[in-house]
Amino acid sequence: MQNKLHNRPQEEQEEITLGKTKDVAVGVPAITSSIQHMLKYMKPGEALKASLKINQKKGFDCPGCAWPDPDDDRSSVGEYCENGIKAIAEERTSKKITADFFTKHSVQEMSEWDDFTIGKKGRLTEPMYLPKGATNYEKISWDHAFKKLGDKLKNLASPNEAIFYTSGRTSNEAAFLYQLFVREYGTNNLPDCSNMCHESSGVGLSGTVGIGKGSVTLQDLHEAEVIMVMGQNPGTNHPRMLNALEKCKENGGKIIAVNPLPEAGLMKYVNPQSPLKILKGGVALSDIFLQVRANGDVALLKSLLKLLYDAEQKNPGTVFDLDFIKNKTAGYDALIENIKDVNALDLAIDAGVPFEKVEEAAQLLIENKKIIICWAMGITQHENGVANVQEIVNLLLVKGSIGKPGAGTCPVRGHSNVQGDRTMGIWESPPQSLLDKIESTFGFTPPQEHGYHVVDAIKAMHEGKGKVFFAMGGNFLSATPDTDYTAEALQKCEMTVHVSTKLNRSHLIHGQEALIFPCLGRMDDDVQESGEQFVTVENSMGVVHSSQGIFKPCADTLLSEPKIVAELAKATLGENSKIDWDNMVANYDNIRNAIESTIPGFENYNERVRQPAGFYLPNGSRTGNFTTSNNKANFTINEVPENKLQDKQLYMITNRSHDQYNTTVYGMADRYRGIKNGRRVVLINPQDLKELGLKHKQNVHIRSHYNGEERLAKNFTLISYPIARKTVGTYFPETNVLVPINQMAKRSHTPASKGIVISLEAAV
Ligand SMILES: Nc1nc2c(c(=O)[nH]1)N[C@H]1C(S)=C(S)[C@@H](COP(=O)(O)OP(=O)(O)OC[C@H]3O[C@@H](n4cnc5c(=O)[nH]c(N)nc54)[C@H](O)[C@@H]3O)O[C@H]1N2
Ligand SMILES: Nc1nc2c(c(=O)[nH]1)N[C@H]1C(S)=C(S)[C@@H](COP(=O)(O)OP(=O)(O)OC[C@H]3O[C@@H](n4cnc5c(=O)[nH]c(N)nc54)[C@H](O)[C@@H]3O)O[C@H]1N2
Ligand SMILES: [Mo]
């Protein structure tokens, strides 16, 4: 029998309970929820210590999101949020999984548990090995484990038959060492979670403003006159961002939210660190809510641009920043040629937003100059994800709203070090400059041919071209699209290996042989030959800072990620390696020195990262120095995507609930949206429900449609919800089975997880 792939038996419908949908985020319920959560899973003394050290200058970096910490005035009671606390409790759980656990439970048995149950089993503590044909993982020594994998890698016909994935929690030190090993071994097969996340931002920004990262600092957000928050749910996924939005409002700024869902955090907010505000009941955050349909953003942005253009025509020089356009940009004439005859009203209708609302938003953009646009997965995870980002840039460029205080681009990153991992060279398509620098610094020639991104990696495994899959963190099976297809791909591998803190489904849907390498987490003390080590990470705004563990690891068998890489490198490359791996790991300062010699912007790394708040990496777009091929910021022309819906079809967006971290399910309560007890739900507009002849709380199957292919996911409960028309909301990863492997963003190859065409059928 095949192992169960999804996180719940599909045969039954869940008993969903509905509470009131909240329009206020954070406040007292968030504080109680986070305290309860910590005390449920952690030792009380540790819970207190963790909450005092989180995101402090000499503390550890929260393993949750990549939102930056204030440069100066940090809260003395901890820079944290409810969901950061849950991430901590998840990592620092008092439960452990030892080798006995795997003797007791076969892989088959575990694969029938749901994701919530799997995640709650505790921290992995011992290296484990699943031999070919075996039913249970067995204990293996670290030495044997490294030898097994090293021998396997040595004996592949080509290094390109191995694939090395990274999730975004890996520190700069581990990531740098890892890519160095992989490239010395001989491949650029370094797919990472970024491929499924902000890759569209990286691609869209690099070509237009010269750097694939955002341009703003926290201070800029406080100073902005207008902040647009597009395709992002900060109340859940970046709760500390709400502090910044609140400060912006206190300084007189206005907020525009662009989302198919009226997300609680965008509507109203109560600062948990301000008792007075808790009493007063909070601040209404968004001044204008543009309830766009799924993937209506290009149409909406073009409609706004046209309204700005019309206003500029009426009063030349008052709306657009003509000096900036003339001196700093290229492609303006072509842009104007493209938009001058479009119809703003038709575009607003296409976007699903009432035209008066678009006009209201345009007015704010016309009147102000310091504009910031923030965005996340609602923008990037579309076939036209790159076009979405480029249209955002167009809007900022006509206003001259980049490269000056209070203005610019703000792609809000996900994993706490996903940005740093990319800076360190975790990249399947590395720039030539990186490869050349590796060669001159370390004396070996890295492979020049680009490697597989996530989708190509899955296909390569499926076709038998990828034989060994190694994952530095993450939960590849559940995070990737097309779960059944990906499962087959992993099961075709000769060997799958996971460096992990917690058990997850990717350990249970495995290759012919499988290994689990248990590792230290962010909060664990990391002691190497020279003594206690700290690591460094880069946040969403390009600040590099240190992170130091504060707890004794739950088992002395755990190794740090850098140590695992070094041991694997020795077992694979042996005497042939040009790198002294033991020396690197003995003192992480040595790794940082190697980073300094290889990656631009890390001068005096060891010294500067010891400054309490770390340092900013250079960023041309922040200062108006656009390092594109023509040294200008480039306008681009992006066509409005055609509407693909046929009769009775809807667009499906796959979102996070308030009670999960990506594939880790913390619990079953999506508190702000008022949905409890289950996750197999479809949020649908009441009008669509009526037109389709379906009913609130009805049990349905979801069918996705892509180029004549169909995929089915069974037994979901319909929930009548104030979501945009023609758009339905479901949770990731339950509906990843419906995301077609080939449906991805042009140029960035990001799976289109927010643009799936589906139909609903009554379950009988
Ligand atoms: N607690 C917690 N924190 C997290 C995570 C987590 O799972 N839990 N995940 C981390 C990671 S890796 C990431 S990448 C970030 C993710 O952060 P988000 O991007 O906020 O996460 P999603 O839940 O995917 O939310 C996407 C938002 O976009 C909206 N949306 C969907 N489609 C469209 C569209 O077509 N247009 C527009 N304008 N909006 C749309 C959705 O309604 C939703 O509000 O959060 C990070 N932080
Ligand atoms: N349909 C749909 N699919 C999506 C998305 C979506 O919005 N919709 N979002 C996409 C996005 S934005 C992302 S970033 C990906 C996320 O993809 P991944 O990063 O692969 O998934 P996570 O669920 O974050 O990984 C969780 C696992 O990481 C391990 N882990 C946690 N901390 C550490 C650590 O410190 N070290 C190591 N070695 N392991 C650790 C634990 O074992 C845990 O089970 O999913 C993508 N998939
Ligand atoms: Mo992400």
Coordinates of C-alpha atoms in Angstrom, one line a residue, residues 79-494:
E79 CA 10.7 41.8 20.3
Y80 CA 8.2 39.1 19.5
C81 CA 4.8 38.3 18.3
E82 CA 2.3 35.6 18.8
N83 CA 3.4 33.6 15.9
G84 CA 7.1 34.0 16.7
I85 CA 6.4 32.5 20.1
K86 CA 4.7 29.6 18.4
A87 CA 7.7 29.1 16.2
I88 CA 9.9 29.1 19.3
A89 CA 7.7 26.6 21.1
E90 CA 7.7 24.4 18.0
E91 CA 11.5 24.3 18.0
R92 CA 12.1 24.2 21.7
T93 CA 9.4 21.6 22.6
S94 CA 10.2 19.5 25.6
K95 CA 9.4 16.3 23.7
K96 CA 12.0 14.2 21.9
I97 CA 12.1 11.5 19.3
T98 CA 14.7 8.9 20.0
A99 CA 15.7 5.8 18.0
D100 CA 13.1 3.7 20.0
F101 CA 10.4 5.8 18.5
F102 CA 11.3 4.7 15.0
T103 CA 11.5 1.0 16.1
K104 CA 8.0 1.3 17.5
H105 CA 6.5 3.1 14.5
S106 CA 7.0 1.9 10.9
V107 CA 7.2 4.5 8.2
Q108 CA 3.9 3.3 6.8
E109 CA 2.2 3.8 10.2
M110 CA 3.6 7.3 10.6
S111 CA 2.6 8.3 7.1
E112 CA -1.0 7.7 8.1
W113 CA -0.9 10.4 10.9
D114 CA -1.9 13.9 10.0
D115 CA 0.7 16.7 9.8
F116 CA -0.3 18.1 13.1
T117 CA 0.3 14.8 14.8
I118 CA 3.6 14.3 13.1
G119 CA 4.8 17.7 14.0
K120 CA 3.9 17.3 17.7
K121 CA 6.1 14.2 18.2
G122 CA 9.1 16.3 19.3
R123 CA 12.7 17.1 18.3
L124 CA 14.7 14.6 16.3
T125 CA 17.7 13.5 18.3
E126 CA 19.6 10.7 16.5
P127 CA 20.8 10.0 13.0
M128 CA 18.5 7.4 11.4
Y129 CA 18.8 5.2 8.3
L130 CA 16.1 3.5 6.3
P131 CA 17.7 0.6 4.4
K132 CA 16.3 -0.5 1.0
G133 CA 13.1 -2.4 1.4
A134 CA 13.0 -1.9 5.2
T135 CA 9.8 -0.9 7.1
N136 CA 11.4 1.1 9.9
Y137 CA 14.2 3.6 10.2
E138 CA 17.2 2.3 12.2
K139 CA 19.8 4.0 14.4
I140 CA 23.0 4.7 12.6
S141 CA 26.2 6.4 13.9
W142 CA 27.1 9.8 12.5
D143 CA 30.3 8.3 10.9
H144 CA 28.4 5.6 9.1
A145 CA 25.8 8.0 8.0
F146 CA 28.3 10.4 6.4
K147 CA 30.1 7.5 4.9
K148 CA 26.9 6.1 3.3
L149 CA 26.0 9.4 1.8
G150 CA 29.6 10.3 0.8
D151 CA 30.0 6.9 -0.9
K152 CA 26.7 7.3 -2.7
L153 CA 27.7 10.8 -4.0
K154 CA 31.2 9.6 -5.1
N155 CA 29.7 6.8 -7.1
L156 CA 27.1 8.8 -9.1
A157 CA 27.8 9.0 -12.8
S158 CA 27.7 12.8 -12.6
P159 CA 27.5 15.3 -9.7
N160 CA 24.4 16.6 -11.6
E161 CA 22.5 13.5 -10.5
A162 CA 22.5 14.9 -7.0
I163 CA 20.1 17.7 -5.9
F164 CA 20.8 19.9 -2.8
Y165 CA 17.7 21.8 -1.5
T166 CA 17.8 24.5 1.1
S167 CA 14.9 25.9 3.2
G168 CA 15.4 29.4 4.5
R169 CA 16.3 29.0 8.1
T170 CA 19.9 28.0 7.4
S171 CA 22.4 30.5 8.8
N172 CA 24.8 32.4 6.5
E173 CA 27.7 30.3 7.8
A174 CA 25.9 27.0 7.1
A175 CA 24.7 28.2 3.7
F176 CA 28.0 29.5 2.6
L177 CA 29.8 26.3 3.5
Y178 CA 27.0 24.2 1.9
Q179 CA 27.1 25.9 -1.5
L180 CA 30.9 25.7 -1.4
F181 CA 30.8 22.0 -0.8
V182 CA 28.1 21.4 -3.5
R183 CA 30.1 23.4 -6.0
E184 CA 33.4 21.7 -5.2
Y185 CA 31.6 18.4 -5.5
G186 CA 30.6 19.6 -9.0
T187 CA 27.0 20.8 -9.4
N188 CA 24.9 24.0 -9.2
N189 CA 21.8 21.9 -8.4
L190 CA 20.9 24.2 -5.4
P191 CA 17.1 24.7 -5.5
D192 CA 15.7 26.5 -2.5
C193 CA 12.5 27.6 -0.9
S194 CA 13.0 31.0 -2.5
N195 CA 12.1 29.4 -5.9
M196 CA 8.6 28.9 -4.5
C197 CA 8.5 32.2 -2.6
H198 CA 10.1 35.6 -3.7
E199 CA 11.9 34.4 -6.8
S200 CA 9.5 36.6 -8.9
S201 CA 10.5 39.5 -6.8
G202 CA 14.2 38.8 -7.3
V203 CA 13.8 38.5 -11.1
G204 CA 11.4 41.4 -11.4
L205 CA 13.6 43.8 -9.3
S206 CA 17.0 42.8 -10.7
G207 CA 16.1 43.7 -14.3
T208 CA 14.4 47.0 -13.4
V209 CA 16.3 48.4 -10.4
G210 CA 19.5 46.4 -10.4
I211 CA 19.1 44.4 -7.2
G212 CA 16.8 41.5 -6.3
K213 CA 16.1 42.8 -2.8
G214 CA 13.9 45.5 -1.4
S215 CA 15.1 49.1 -1.1
V216 CA 13.6 50.3 2.1
T217 CA 14.5 50.3 5.8
L218 CA 12.2 50.2 8.8
Q219 CA 12.8 54.0 9.2
D220 CA 11.5 54.5 5.7
L221 CA 8.2 52.8 6.5
H222 CA 7.8 55.1 9.5
E223 CA 8.3 58.1 7.3
A224 CA 6.3 57.1 4.3
E225 CA 3.3 59.2 3.2
V226 CA 1.6 56.2 1.6
I227 CA 2.2 52.5 2.1
M228 CA 0.5 50.0 -0.2
V229 CA 0.3 46.5 1.2
M230 CA -0.3 44.1 -1.7
G231 CA -0.9 40.3 -1.5
Q232 CA 0.3 40.0 2.0
N233 CA -1.3 39.0 5.3
P234 CA 1.0 40.7 7.9
G235 CA -1.3 40.2 10.9
T236 CA -0.5 36.5 10.6
N237 CA 2.7 36.1 8.8
H238 CA 4.7 39.3 9.8
P239 CA 2.9 40.6 12.9
R240 CA 5.7 42.9 13.9
M241 CA 5.2 44.7 10.6
L242 CA 2.0 46.1 12.1
N243 CA 4.0 48.2 14.5
A244 CA 5.7 49.8 11.5
L245 CA 2.4 50.4 9.8
E246 CA 1.0 51.9 13.0
K247 CA 4.0 54.3 13.3
C248 CA 3.5 55.4 9.7
K249 CA -0.1 56.2 10.5
E250 CA 0.9 58.1 13.7
N251 CA 3.2 60.2 11.5
G252 CA 0.2 61.0 9.2
G253 CA 0.8 58.3 6.6
K254 CA -2.0 56.4 4.8
I255 CA -2.3 52.7 4.1
I256 CA -3.8 51.1 1.1
A257 CA -4.5 47.3 1.3
V258 CA -4.8 45.3 -1.9
N259 CA -6.1 41.8 -1.2
P260 CA -9.0 39.5 -2.1
L261 CA -9.5 39.0 1.6
P262 CA -10.3 41.6 4.3
E263 CA -7.4 40.3 6.5
A264 CA -7.7 41.2 10.2
G265 CA -4.2 42.6 10.5
L266 CA -4.8 45.0 7.6
M267 CA -8.1 46.2 8.9
K268 CA -7.5 47.0 12.5
Y269 CA -4.6 46.5 14.9
V270 CA -3.8 46.6 18.7
N271 CA -0.2 46.9 19.6
P272 CA 0.6 44.1 22.2
Q273 CA 3.4 46.2 23.6
S274 CA 1.1 49.2 24.3
P275 CA -1.3 48.6 27.2
L276 CA -3.0 51.9 26.5
K277 CA -3.9 51.0 23.0
I278 CA -5.2 47.6 24.1
L279 CA -7.6 49.5 26.3
K280 CA -8.6 51.9 23.5
G281 CA -9.3 49.0 21.1
G282 CA -6.8 49.6 18.4
V283 CA -6.1 51.6 15.3
A284 CA -7.9 51.2 12.0
L285 CA -4.9 50.5 9.7
S286 CA -6.1 50.6 6.2
D287 CA -7.5 53.8 4.8
I288 CA -8.4 52.2 1.5
F289 CA -9.2 48.6 0.9
L290 CA -9.0 47.5 -2.7
Q291 CA -10.6 44.0 -2.8
V292 CA -9.0 42.7 -5.9
R293 CA -9.9 39.4 -7.4
A294 CA -7.1 36.7 -7.5
N295 CA -4.5 37.9 -10.0
G296 CA -6.2 41.2 -10.7
D297 CA -3.1 43.1 -9.7
V298 CA -1.7 43.9 -13.1
A299 CA -5.0 45.3 -14.2
L300 CA -5.4 47.3 -11.0
L301 CA -1.8 48.7 -11.1
K302 CA -2.3 49.7 -14.8
S303 CA -5.6 51.3 -13.9
L304 CA -3.9 53.3 -11.2
L305 CA -1.0 54.2 -13.5
K306 CA -3.5 55.5 -16.1
L307 CA -5.3 57.7 -13.6
L308 CA -1.9 59.1 -12.5
Y309 CA -1.0 59.7 -16.2
D310 CA -4.3 61.5 -16.8
A311 CA -3.7 63.7 -13.7
E312 CA -0.2 64.5 -14.9
Q313 CA -1.5 65.4 -18.4
K314 CA -3.9 67.9 -16.7
N315 CA -1.2 69.5 -14.6
P316 CA 2.2 68.6 -16.1
G317 CA 5.0 68.2 -13.6
T318 CA 2.8 67.9 -10.5
V319 CA 2.2 64.2 -10.4
F320 CA 5.2 62.5 -12.1
D321 CA 8.7 63.2 -11.0
L322 CA 10.0 64.3 -14.4
D323 CA 13.6 65.0 -13.3
F324 CA 13.9 61.6 -11.8
I325 CA 12.4 60.0 -14.9
K326 CA 14.8 61.9 -17.2
N327 CA 18.0 61.4 -15.2
K328 CA 17.5 58.0 -13.6
T329 CA 15.2 55.9 -15.8
A330 CA 14.9 54.3 -19.3
G331 CA 11.9 53.2 -21.2
Y332 CA 9.5 56.0 -20.2
D333 CA 8.3 56.8 -23.7
A334 CA 7.4 53.2 -24.4
L335 CA 5.5 53.0 -21.2
I336 CA 3.5 56.0 -22.0
E337 CA 2.8 54.7 -25.5
N338 CA 1.5 51.5 -23.8
I339 CA -0.8 53.1 -21.2
K340 CA -2.0 56.4 -22.8
D341 CA -5.0 54.8 -24.5
V342 CA -6.0 52.1 -22.0
N343 CA -9.3 52.5 -20.2
A344 CA -8.9 52.8 -16.5
L345 CA -12.5 51.9 -15.8
D346 CA -12.3 48.7 -17.8
L347 CA -9.1 47.7 -16.0
A348 CA -10.7 48.3 -12.6
I349 CA -13.6 46.1 -13.7
D350 CA -11.2 43.4 -14.8
A351 CA -9.5 43.7 -11.4
G352 CA -12.8 43.3 -9.7
V353 CA -12.4 46.6 -7.8
P354 CA -15.1 49.3 -7.7
F355 CA -13.8 52.2 -9.8
E356 CA -14.5 54.8 -7.1
K357 CA -12.1 52.9 -4.9
V358 CA -9.4 52.9 -7.5
E359 CA -9.9 56.6 -8.0
E360 CA -9.6 57.2 -4.3
A361 CA -6.3 55.3 -4.1
A362 CA -5.0 57.1 -7.2
Q363 CA -5.7 60.4 -5.5
L364 CA -3.5 59.4 -2.6
L365 CA -0.7 58.5 -5.0
I366 CA -1.2 61.7 -7.0
E367 CA -0.9 63.9 -3.9
N368 CA 2.0 62.2 -2.3
K369 CA 5.6 61.5 -3.2
K370 CA 6.9 59.2 -0.4
I371 CA 5.4 55.9 -1.4
I372 CA 6.3 52.4 -0.4
I373 CA 4.8 49.3 -1.9
C374 CA 5.1 46.1 0.3
W375 CA 4.2 42.7 -1.1
A376 CA 4.4 39.0 -0.5
M377 CA 3.0 35.7 -1.9
G378 CA -0.2 37.2 -3.3
I379 CA 2.0 39.0 -5.9
T380 CA 4.8 36.5 -6.6
Q381 CA 2.9 33.1 -6.9
H382 CA 1.3 33.7 -10.2
E383 CA 2.2 32.9 -13.8
N384 CA 2.6 36.6 -14.2
G385 CA 4.4 37.0 -10.8
V386 CA 7.3 38.8 -12.4
A387 CA 5.0 41.1 -14.3
N388 CA 3.2 41.9 -11.1
V389 CA 6.5 43.0 -9.5
Q390 CA 7.5 45.0 -12.6
E391 CA 4.2 46.9 -12.6
I392 CA 4.8 47.8 -8.9
V393 CA 8.2 49.2 -10.0
N394 CA 6.6 51.2 -12.9
L395 CA 4.3 52.9 -10.4
L396 CA 7.1 53.8 -8.0
L397 CA 9.3 55.0 -10.8
V398 CA 6.9 57.5 -12.4
K399 CA 6.6 59.0 -8.9
G400 CA 10.3 59.0 -8.3
S401 CA 9.5 57.0 -5.2
I402 CA 12.6 54.9 -4.9
G403 CA 16.1 55.7 -3.7
K404 CA 15.1 58.3 -1.2
P405 CA 13.8 58.3 2.4
G406 CA 10.3 57.2 3.0
A407 CA 9.9 55.6 -0.4
G408 CA 10.7 52.4 -2.3
T409 CA 10.2 48.7 -2.8
C410 CA 9.5 46.3 0.1
P411 CA 9.1 42.6 -0.8
V412 CA 8.5 41.1 2.6
R413 CA 10.5 37.9 2.9
G414 CA 9.3 34.7 4.4
H415 CA 11.8 32.4 6.1
S416 CA 14.0 34.2 8.7
N417 CA 17.2 33.8 6.6
V418 CA 16.0 33.1 3.1
Q419 CA 17.5 36.4 1.9
G420 CA 20.8 35.6 3.5
D421 CA 20.9 32.1 2.0
R422 CA 20.7 33.7 -1.5
T423 CA 23.4 36.3 -0.7
M424 CA 25.6 33.3 0.4
G425 CA 25.2 31.7 -3.0
I426 CA 22.4 29.2 -2.5
W427 CA 21.3 29.7 -6.1
E428 CA 20.8 27.3 -9.0
S429 CA 21.6 30.1 -11.5
P430 CA 24.6 31.8 -9.8
P431 CA 25.9 35.0 -11.3
Q432 CA 29.2 34.4 -13.2
S433 CA 30.9 36.8 -10.8
L434 CA 30.2 34.5 -7.9
L435 CA 31.6 31.5 -9.7
D436 CA 34.7 33.4 -10.7
K437 CA 35.3 34.6 -7.2
I438 CA 34.9 31.1 -5.8
E439 CA 37.5 30.0 -8.3
S440 CA 40.0 32.7 -7.4
T441 CA 39.5 32.4 -3.6
F442 CA 39.5 28.6 -3.2
G443 CA 41.4 27.4 -6.2
F444 CA 38.9 25.0 -7.8
T445 CA 36.8 25.6 -10.9
P446 CA 33.1 25.5 -9.9
P447 CA 30.6 24.0 -12.4
Q448 CA 29.6 26.7 -14.9
E449 CA 26.3 25.1 -16.1
H450 CA 23.3 26.2 -14.2
G451 CA 21.4 23.7 -12.0
Y452 CA 17.8 22.8 -11.3
H453 CA 15.3 25.1 -9.6
V454 CA 12.6 23.5 -7.5
V455 CA 10.3 22.5 -10.3
D456 CA 13.1 21.3 -12.6
A457 CA 14.5 19.3 -9.6
I458 CA 11.2 17.5 -9.2
K459 CA 11.0 16.7 -12.9
A460 CA 14.6 15.5 -12.9
M461 CA 13.8 13.1 -10.1
H462 CA 10.7 12.0 -11.8
E463 CA 12.6 11.3 -15.0
G464 CA 15.3 9.4 -13.1
K465 CA 17.9 12.0 -13.8
G466 CA 18.0 13.1 -10.2
K467 CA 19.1 10.2 -8.0
V468 CA 20.1 11.6 -4.7
F469 CA 18.0 14.3 -3.0
F470 CA 19.5 16.1 0.0
A471 CA 17.6 18.7 1.9
M472 CA 19.1 21.3 4.3
G473 CA 15.9 21.8 6.3
G474 CA 12.4 22.2 5.0
N475 CA 9.6 19.8 4.0
F476 CA 10.0 19.4 0.3
L477 CA 7.2 17.0 -0.4
S478 CA 4.5 19.2 1.3
A479 CA 5.8 22.6 0.3
T480 CA 6.1 21.9 -3.4
P481 CA 3.3 21.8 -6.0
D482 CA 1.6 18.7 -7.4
T483 CA 2.0 16.5 -4.3
D484 CA 1.3 13.2 -6.0
Y485 CA 3.7 13.9 -8.8
T486 CA 6.4 15.1 -6.3
A487 CA 5.9 12.1 -4.1
E488 CA 6.5 9.8 -7.1
A489 CA 9.6 11.9 -7.9
L490 CA 11.0 11.4 -4.4
Q491 CA 10.1 7.7 -4.3
K492 CA 12.1 7.2 -7.6
C493 CA 15.3 8.5 -6.0
E494 CA 18.0 6.1 -4.9

